[in-house]
Coordinates of C-alpha atoms in Angstrom, one line a residue:
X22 CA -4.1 -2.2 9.7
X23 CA -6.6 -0.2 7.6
X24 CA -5.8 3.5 7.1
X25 CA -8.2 4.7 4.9
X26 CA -11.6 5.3 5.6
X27 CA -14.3 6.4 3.4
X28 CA -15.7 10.3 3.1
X29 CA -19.2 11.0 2.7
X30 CA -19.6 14.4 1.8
X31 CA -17.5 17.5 1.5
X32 CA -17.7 21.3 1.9
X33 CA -19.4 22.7 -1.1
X34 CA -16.9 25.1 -1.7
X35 CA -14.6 22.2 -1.2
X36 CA -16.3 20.1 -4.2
X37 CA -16.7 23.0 -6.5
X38 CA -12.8 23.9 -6.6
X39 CA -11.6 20.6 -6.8
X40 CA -14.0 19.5 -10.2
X41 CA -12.7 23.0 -11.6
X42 CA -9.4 21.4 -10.8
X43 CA -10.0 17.8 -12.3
X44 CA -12.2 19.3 -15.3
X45 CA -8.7 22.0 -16.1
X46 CA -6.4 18.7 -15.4
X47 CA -8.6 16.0 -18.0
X48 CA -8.2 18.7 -20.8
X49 CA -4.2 19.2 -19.6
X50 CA -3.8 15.2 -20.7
X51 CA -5.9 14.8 -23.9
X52 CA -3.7 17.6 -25.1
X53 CA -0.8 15.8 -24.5
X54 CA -0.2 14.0 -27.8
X55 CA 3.1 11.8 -26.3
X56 CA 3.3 11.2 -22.6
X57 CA 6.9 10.0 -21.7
X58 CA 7.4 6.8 -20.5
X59 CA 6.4 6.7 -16.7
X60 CA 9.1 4.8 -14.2
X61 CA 8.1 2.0 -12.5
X62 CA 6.6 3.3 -8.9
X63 CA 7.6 1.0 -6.0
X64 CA 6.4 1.1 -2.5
X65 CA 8.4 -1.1 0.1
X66 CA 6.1 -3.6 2.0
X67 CA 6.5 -5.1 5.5
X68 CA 9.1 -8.0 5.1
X69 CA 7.7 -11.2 6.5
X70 CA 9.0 -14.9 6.7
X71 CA 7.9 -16.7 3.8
X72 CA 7.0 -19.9 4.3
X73 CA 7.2 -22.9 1.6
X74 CA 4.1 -21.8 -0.6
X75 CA 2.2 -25.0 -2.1
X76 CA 1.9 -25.6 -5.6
X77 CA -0.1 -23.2 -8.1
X78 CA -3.9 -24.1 -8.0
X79 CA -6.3 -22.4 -11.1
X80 CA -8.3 -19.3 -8.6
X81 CA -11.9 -20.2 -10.1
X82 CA -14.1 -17.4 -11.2
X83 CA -17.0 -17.4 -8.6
X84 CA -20.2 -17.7 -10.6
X85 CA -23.3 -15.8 -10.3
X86 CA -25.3 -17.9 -8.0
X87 CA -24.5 -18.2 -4.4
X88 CA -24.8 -22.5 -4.2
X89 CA -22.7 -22.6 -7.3
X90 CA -20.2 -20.3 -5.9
X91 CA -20.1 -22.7 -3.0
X92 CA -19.8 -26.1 -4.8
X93 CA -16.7 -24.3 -6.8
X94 CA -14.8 -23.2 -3.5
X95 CA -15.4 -26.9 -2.1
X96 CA -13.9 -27.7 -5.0
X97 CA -10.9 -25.6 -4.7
X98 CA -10.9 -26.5 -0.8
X99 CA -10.6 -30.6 -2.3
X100 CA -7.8 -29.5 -4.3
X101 CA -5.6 -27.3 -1.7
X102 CA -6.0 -30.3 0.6
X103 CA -4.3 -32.5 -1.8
X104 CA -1.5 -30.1 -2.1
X105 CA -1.5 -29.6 2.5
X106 CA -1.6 -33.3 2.7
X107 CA 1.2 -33.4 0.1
X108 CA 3.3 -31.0 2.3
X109 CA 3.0 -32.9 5.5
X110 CA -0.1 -31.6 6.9
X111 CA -2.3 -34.4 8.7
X112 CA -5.9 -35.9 7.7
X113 CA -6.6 -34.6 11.9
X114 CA -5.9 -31.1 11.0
X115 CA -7.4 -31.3 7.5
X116 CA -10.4 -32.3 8.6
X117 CA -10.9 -30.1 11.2
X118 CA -9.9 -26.9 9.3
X119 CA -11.9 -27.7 6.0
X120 CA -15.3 -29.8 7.4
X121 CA -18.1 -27.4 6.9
X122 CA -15.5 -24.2 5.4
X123 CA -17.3 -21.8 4.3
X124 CA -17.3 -19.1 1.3
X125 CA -17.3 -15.1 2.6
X126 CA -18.4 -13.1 0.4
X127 CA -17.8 -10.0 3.0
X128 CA -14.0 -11.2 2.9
X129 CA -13.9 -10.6 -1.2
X130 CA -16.0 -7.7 -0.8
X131 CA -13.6 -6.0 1.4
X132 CA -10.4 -7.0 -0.2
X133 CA -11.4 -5.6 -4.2
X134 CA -13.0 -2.6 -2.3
X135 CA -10.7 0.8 -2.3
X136 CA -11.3 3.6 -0.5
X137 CA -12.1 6.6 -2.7
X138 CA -10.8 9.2 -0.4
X139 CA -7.9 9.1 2.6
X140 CA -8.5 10.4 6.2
X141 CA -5.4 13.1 6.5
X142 CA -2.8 12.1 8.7
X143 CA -3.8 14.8 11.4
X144 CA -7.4 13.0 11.4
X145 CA -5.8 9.6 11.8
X146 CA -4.1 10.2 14.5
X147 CA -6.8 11.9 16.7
X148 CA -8.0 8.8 17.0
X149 CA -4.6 6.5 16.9
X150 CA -3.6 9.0 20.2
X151 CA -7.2 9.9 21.4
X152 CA -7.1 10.8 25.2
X153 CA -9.7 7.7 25.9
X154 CA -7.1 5.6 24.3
X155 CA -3.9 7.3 26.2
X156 CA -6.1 6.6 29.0
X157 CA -6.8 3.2 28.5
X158 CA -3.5 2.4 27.6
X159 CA -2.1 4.3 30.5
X160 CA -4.1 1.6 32.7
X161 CA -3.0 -1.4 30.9
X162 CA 1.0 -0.6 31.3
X163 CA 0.3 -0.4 35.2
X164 CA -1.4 -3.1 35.2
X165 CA 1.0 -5.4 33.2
X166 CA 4.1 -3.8 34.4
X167 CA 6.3 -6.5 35.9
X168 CA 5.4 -8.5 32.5
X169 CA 6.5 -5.5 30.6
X170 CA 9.5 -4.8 32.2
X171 CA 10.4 -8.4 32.0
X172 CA 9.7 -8.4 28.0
X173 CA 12.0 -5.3 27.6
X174 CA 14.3 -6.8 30.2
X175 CA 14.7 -9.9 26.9
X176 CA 14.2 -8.0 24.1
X177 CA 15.3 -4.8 24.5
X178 CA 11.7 -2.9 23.1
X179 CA 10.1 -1.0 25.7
X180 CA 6.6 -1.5 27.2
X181 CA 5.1 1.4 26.2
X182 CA 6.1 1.0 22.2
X183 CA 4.5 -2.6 23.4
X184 CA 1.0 -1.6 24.4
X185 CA 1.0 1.5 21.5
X186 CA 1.1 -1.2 19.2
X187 CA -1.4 -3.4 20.8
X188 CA -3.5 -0.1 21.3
X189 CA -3.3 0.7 18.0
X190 CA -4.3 -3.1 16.7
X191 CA -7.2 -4.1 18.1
X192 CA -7.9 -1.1 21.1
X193 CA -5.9 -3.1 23.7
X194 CA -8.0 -6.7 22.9
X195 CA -11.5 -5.1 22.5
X196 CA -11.7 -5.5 18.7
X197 CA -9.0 -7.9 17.1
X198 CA -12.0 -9.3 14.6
X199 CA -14.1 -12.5 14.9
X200 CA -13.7 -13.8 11.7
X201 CA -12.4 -17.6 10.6
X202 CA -8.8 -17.1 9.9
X203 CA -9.0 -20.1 7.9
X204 CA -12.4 -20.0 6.4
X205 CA -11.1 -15.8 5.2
X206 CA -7.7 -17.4 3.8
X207 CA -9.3 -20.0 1.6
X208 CA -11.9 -17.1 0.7
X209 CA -8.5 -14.8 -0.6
X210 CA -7.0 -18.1 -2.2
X211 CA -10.2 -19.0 -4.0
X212 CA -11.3 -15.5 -5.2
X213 CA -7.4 -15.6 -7.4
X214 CA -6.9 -11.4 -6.6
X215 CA -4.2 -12.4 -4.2
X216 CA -3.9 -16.1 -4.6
X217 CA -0.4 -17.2 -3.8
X218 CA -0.1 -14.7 -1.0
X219 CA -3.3 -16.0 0.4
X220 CA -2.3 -20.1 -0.1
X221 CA 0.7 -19.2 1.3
X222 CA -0.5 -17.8 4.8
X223 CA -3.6 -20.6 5.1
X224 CA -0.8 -23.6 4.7
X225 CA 1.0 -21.7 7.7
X226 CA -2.5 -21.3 9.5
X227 CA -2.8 -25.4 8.6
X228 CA 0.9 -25.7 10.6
X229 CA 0.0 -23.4 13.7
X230 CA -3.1 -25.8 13.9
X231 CA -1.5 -29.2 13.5
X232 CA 1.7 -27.3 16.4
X233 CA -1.5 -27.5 18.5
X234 CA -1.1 -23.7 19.3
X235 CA -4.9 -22.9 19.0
X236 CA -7.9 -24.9 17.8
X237 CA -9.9 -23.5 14.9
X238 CA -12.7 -22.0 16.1
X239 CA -10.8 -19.6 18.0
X240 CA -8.1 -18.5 15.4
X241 CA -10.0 -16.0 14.9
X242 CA -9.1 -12.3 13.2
X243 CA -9.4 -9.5 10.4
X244 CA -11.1 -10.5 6.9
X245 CA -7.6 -10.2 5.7
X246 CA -6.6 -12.9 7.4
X247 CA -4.3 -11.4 10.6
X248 CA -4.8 -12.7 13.6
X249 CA -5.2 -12.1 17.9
X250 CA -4.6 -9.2 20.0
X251 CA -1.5 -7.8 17.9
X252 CA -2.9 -8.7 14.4
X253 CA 0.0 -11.6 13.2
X254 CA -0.4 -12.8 9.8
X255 CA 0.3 -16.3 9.8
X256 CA 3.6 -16.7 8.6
X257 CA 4.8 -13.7 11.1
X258 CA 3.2 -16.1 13.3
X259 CA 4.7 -18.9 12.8
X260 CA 8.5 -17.2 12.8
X261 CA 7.6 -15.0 15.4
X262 CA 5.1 -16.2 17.9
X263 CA 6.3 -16.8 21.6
X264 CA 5.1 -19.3 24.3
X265 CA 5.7 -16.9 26.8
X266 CA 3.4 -18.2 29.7
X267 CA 5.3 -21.7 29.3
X268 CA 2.0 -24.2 29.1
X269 CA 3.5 -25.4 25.3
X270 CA 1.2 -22.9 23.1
X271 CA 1.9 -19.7 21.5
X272 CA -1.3 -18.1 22.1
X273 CA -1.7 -14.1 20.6
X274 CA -5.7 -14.5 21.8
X275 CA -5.9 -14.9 25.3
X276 CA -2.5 -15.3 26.4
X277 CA -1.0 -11.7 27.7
X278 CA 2.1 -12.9 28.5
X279 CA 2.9 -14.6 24.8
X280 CA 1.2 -11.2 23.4
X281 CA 3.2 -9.0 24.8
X282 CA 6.4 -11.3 24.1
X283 CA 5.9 -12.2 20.8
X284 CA 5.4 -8.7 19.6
X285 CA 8.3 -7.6 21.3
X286 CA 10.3 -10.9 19.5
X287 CA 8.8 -9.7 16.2
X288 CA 10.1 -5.7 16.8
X289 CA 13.7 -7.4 17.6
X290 CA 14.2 -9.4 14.8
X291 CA 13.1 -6.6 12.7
X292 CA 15.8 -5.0 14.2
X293 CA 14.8 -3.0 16.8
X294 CA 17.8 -1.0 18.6
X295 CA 17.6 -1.0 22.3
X296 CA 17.8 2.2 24.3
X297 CA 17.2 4.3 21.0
X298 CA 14.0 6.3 20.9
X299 CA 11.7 6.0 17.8
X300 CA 12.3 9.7 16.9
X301 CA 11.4 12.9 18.0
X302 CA 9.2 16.6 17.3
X303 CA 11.8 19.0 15.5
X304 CA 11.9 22.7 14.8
X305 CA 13.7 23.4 11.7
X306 CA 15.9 26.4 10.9
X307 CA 14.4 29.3 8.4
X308 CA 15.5 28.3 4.9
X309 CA 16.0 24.7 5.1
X310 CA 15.9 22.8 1.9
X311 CA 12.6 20.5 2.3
X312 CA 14.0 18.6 -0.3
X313 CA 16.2 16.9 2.4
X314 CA 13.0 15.8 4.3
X315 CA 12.9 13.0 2.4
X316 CA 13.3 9.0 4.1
X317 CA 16.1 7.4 1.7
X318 CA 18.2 10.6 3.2
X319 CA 19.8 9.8 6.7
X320 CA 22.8 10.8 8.4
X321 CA 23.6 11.4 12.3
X322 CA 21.5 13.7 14.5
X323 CA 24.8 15.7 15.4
X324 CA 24.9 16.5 11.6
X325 CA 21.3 17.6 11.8
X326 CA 21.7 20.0 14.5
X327 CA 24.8 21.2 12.6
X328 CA 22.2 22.1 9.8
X329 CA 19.8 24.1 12.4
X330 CA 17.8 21.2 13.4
X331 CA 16.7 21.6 16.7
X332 CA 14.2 19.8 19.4
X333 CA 11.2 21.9 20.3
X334 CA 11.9 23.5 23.2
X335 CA 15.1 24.6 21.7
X336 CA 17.4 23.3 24.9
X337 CA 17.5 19.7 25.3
X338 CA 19.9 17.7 22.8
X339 CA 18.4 15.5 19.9
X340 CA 18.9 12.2 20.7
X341 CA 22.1 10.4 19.4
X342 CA 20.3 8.7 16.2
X343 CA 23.1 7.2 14.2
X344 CA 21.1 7.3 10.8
X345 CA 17.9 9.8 11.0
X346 CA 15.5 11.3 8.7
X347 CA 13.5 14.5 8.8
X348 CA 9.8 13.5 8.0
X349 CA 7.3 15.9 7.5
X350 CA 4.1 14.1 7.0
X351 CA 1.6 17.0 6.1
X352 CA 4.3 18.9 4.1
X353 CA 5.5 22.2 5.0
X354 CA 3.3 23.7 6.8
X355 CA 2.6 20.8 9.2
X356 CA 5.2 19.2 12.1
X357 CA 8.7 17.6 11.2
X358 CA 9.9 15.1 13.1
X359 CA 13.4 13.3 12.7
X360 CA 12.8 9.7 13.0
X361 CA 16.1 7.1 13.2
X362 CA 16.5 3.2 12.9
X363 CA 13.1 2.4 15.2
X364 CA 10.9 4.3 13.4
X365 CA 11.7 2.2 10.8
X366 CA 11.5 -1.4 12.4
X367 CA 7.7 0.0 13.2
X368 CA 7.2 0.2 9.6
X369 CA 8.2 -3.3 9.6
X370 CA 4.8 -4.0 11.2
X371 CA 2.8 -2.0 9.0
X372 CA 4.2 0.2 6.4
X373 CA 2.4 3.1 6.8
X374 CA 3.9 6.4 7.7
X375 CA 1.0 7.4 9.3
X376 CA 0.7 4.1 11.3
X377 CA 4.2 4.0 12.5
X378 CA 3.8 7.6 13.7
X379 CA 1.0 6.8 15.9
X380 CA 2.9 4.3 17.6
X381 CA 5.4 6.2 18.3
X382 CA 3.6 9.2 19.2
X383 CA 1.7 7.1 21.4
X384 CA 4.3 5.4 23.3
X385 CA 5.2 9.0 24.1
X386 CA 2.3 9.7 25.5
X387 CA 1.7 6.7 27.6
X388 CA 5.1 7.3 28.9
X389 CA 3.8 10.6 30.3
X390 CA 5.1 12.6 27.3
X391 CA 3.8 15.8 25.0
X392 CA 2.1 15.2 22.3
X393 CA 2.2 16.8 19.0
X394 CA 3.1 20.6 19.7
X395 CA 3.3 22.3 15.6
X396 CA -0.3 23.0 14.7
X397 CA -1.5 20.2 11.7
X398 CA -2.7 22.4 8.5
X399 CA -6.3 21.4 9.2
X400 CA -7.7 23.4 6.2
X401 CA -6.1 21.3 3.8
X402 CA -8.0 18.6 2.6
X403 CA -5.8 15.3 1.2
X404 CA -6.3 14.2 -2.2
X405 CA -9.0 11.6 -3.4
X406 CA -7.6 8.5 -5.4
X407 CA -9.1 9.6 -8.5
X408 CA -7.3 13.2 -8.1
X409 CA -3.9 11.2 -7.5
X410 CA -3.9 9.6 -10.4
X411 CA -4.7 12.6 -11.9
X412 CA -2.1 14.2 -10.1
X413 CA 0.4 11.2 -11.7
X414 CA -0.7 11.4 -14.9
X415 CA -0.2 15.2 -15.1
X416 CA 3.4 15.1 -13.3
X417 CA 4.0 12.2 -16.1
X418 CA 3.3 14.0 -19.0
X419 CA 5.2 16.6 -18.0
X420 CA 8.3 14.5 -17.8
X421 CA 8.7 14.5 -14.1
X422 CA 8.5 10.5 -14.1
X423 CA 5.7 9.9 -11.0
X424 CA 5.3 6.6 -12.3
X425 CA 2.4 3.6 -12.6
X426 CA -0.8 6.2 -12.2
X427 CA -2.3 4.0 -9.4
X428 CA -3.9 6.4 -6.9
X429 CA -0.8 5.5 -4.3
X430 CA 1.6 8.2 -2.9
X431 CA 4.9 6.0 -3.2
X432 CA 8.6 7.4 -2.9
X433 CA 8.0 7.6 -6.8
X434 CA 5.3 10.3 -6.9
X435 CA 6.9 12.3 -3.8
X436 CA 10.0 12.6 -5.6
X437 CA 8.2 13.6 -8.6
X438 CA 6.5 16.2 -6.7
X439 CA 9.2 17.6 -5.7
X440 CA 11.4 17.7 -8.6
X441 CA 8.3 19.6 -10.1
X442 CA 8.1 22.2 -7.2
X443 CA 11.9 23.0 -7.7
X444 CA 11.5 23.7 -11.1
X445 CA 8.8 26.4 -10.2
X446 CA 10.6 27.8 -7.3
X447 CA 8.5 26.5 -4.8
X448 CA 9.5 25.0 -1.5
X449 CA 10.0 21.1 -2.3
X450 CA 8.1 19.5 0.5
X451 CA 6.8 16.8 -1.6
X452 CA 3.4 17.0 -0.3
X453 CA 0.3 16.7 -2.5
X454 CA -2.7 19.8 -1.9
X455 CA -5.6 20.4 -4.1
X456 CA -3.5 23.9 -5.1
X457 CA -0.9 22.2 -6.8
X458 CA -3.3 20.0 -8.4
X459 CA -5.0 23.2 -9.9
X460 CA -1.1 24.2 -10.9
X461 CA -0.3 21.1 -12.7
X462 CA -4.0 21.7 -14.6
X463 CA -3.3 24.8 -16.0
X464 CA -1.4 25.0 -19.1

């Protein structure tokens, strides 16, 4: 899931430009006596089943001292059982999820930490599509074959898509976490940052006990709370989960069969379209608006290649995508792909461009496929979180409307972007450098 990752130093030349940038920037705003109101940014999130979230209890403060921190979360723990019992959770499973829970204060440490820089998408995917892990991967479809085949055979979502998003998880089952799923929930639900999200997902966690599915010590997972070899959240879990193998428990742990199902299961129901690829490496034609690279636009590929579009190799036909997109994640200079109706159902499992692209990218090459053929602008460096705020405060108070300045490059801030590189007469890719940081600076 995580997909930023912290930076610990930078070219020199690298750190002088960009404080010249920021220092130009900080003046721009104090001289602006009357920002205009910023829209509201929205970023979609995965869509998961909700289930029936218990009653509101007070998130306590944690206090300075470590026992004291611990007698308060016992507390809370005494009060969320009152509300588990209350919604038809037994004294069995109560007592065997919340004897001896413990306080982590790793799990709060994590979740209020924020990355202060972003890997670049090129940088990410080295390692989503490494060679050892197209390797590795390679291995584990030949060796689960007939179960693969018989999971596409029911769901329609091929094996390879299967074990890139396994791969990309927890490295094929090497590193799925080995953290209390419950003791990090009640952590989340007692530290009040993400309360009801949190209570939410430990009463499912409570249910998948009681079902008998796994025993506690062995729902194990991230800090955040996602669990087994394809990282379920509870509530996915519990709407989701397959008992695949047939011996009456859904188990995402140890189980291979139910793994490979129940991700499959979830990728269907999040509509998934069988026999459509994900998307595909484009070349587009000289003088194409960039402005049209932009998700919320999608129409057939046949209108694409009307436009110029065209597949690499300039010979073979795009695929027949009914509603695709032309996605250029490092901005003009860097690939374009157009993505259809899969590519987004991956985003239903984490909604991260960069994510769903390595997926798909490496389902391709497991399958035996190319990789990435456009050369990645590696000289660019991506923008800290403190420069993109910077960047949305500037693009706000010039009326361009980026939005909430909170460090995230939403829909909001892209749009923005590119409604400020029209009015300049630059190409409208959207895309965020240090150069047009510098730009926005200067008055």
């Amino acid at each position: 899931m995580p997909h930023v990752t912290s930076v610990t130093s930078r070219p020199p030349h690298r750190l002088s430009y960009r404080a010249s940038a920021s220092l130009l920037l900080a003046a721009f705003i104090a001289g602006c006596a009357a920002p205009p109101p910023a829209r509201t940014q929205t970023q979609p999130a995965p869509e998961a089943p909700r289930a029936a979230a218990p009653a509101p209890v007070a998130p306590v403060a944690p206090a300075a001292d470590d026992a004291r921190i611990q007698q308060d979360f016992e507390r809370w723990v005494a009060q969320f059982r009152t509300q588990a019992r209350a919604a038809g959770i037994d004294e069995a499973t109560l007592h065997s999820a919340f004897d001896g829970a413990s306080y982590l204060p790793q799990v709060v440490e994590r979740d209020r930490s924020q990355a202060e820089f972003v890997r670049a998408v090129w940088d990410y995917l080295d390692t989503a599509v490494s060679p050892q892990r197209v390797t590795r991967g390679q291995e584990r479809l030949q060796a689960l074959r007939p179960q693969l085949d018989a999971v596409a055979a029911r769901y329609g979502v091929p094996g390879e898509i299967v074990v890139a998003i396994w791969g990309m998880e927890s490295n094929y089952g090497a590193n799925y976490g080995d953290i209390s799923t419950i003791d990090a929930l009640a952590t989340l639900g007692f530290e009040g940052r993400r309360a009801g999200w949190a209570r939410e997902q430990l009463m499912a966690a409570l249910k998948i006990l009681q079902r008998g599915d796994i025993p506690r010590d062995r729902m194990i997972g991230s800090w955040a709370g996602a669990m087994g070899q394809t990282q379920f959240l509870p509530t996915v879990f519990l709407a989701h989960a397959v008992d695949a193998d047939g011996d009456g428990r859904r188990d995402i742990w140890d189980s291979m069969a139910d793994v490979t199902a129940s991700t499959a299961n979830f990728l269907q129901h999040s509509g998934w379209q069988a026999g459509q690829p994900w998307g595909v490496e484009v070349r587009l034609p000289p003088g194409f608006d960039l402005a049209r690279a932009d998700g919320q636009l999608r129409q057939s590929a046949s209108q694409w290649t009307a436009e110029g579009v065209r597949a690499m190799d300039d010979a073979t036909p795009l695929p027949a995508l009914a509603d695709a997109s032309i996605l250029l994640p490092a901005g003009a200079r860097g690939p374009a792909f157009l993505v259809g109706p899969n590519f987004r159902t991956i985003l239903r499992y984490n909604n991260a461009t960069s994510y769903a692209l390595g997926v798909g990218l490496l389902a391709q090459r497991l399958a035996g496929g190319p990789g990435v053929r456009a050369d990645w602008p590696r000289d660019l460096q991506p923008l800290s979180r403190a420069e993109t705020i910077a960047l949305q405060q500037a693009l706000n108070a010039r009326g361009f409307g980026a939005g909430t300045a909170d460090g995230l490059l939403g829909p909001a801030t892209r749009d923005a972007i590119r409604r400020w590189q029209r009015s300049v007469g630059e190409p409208a890719d959207g895309y965020p450098t240090v150069q047009l940081l510098q730009r926005l600076a200067t008055p």
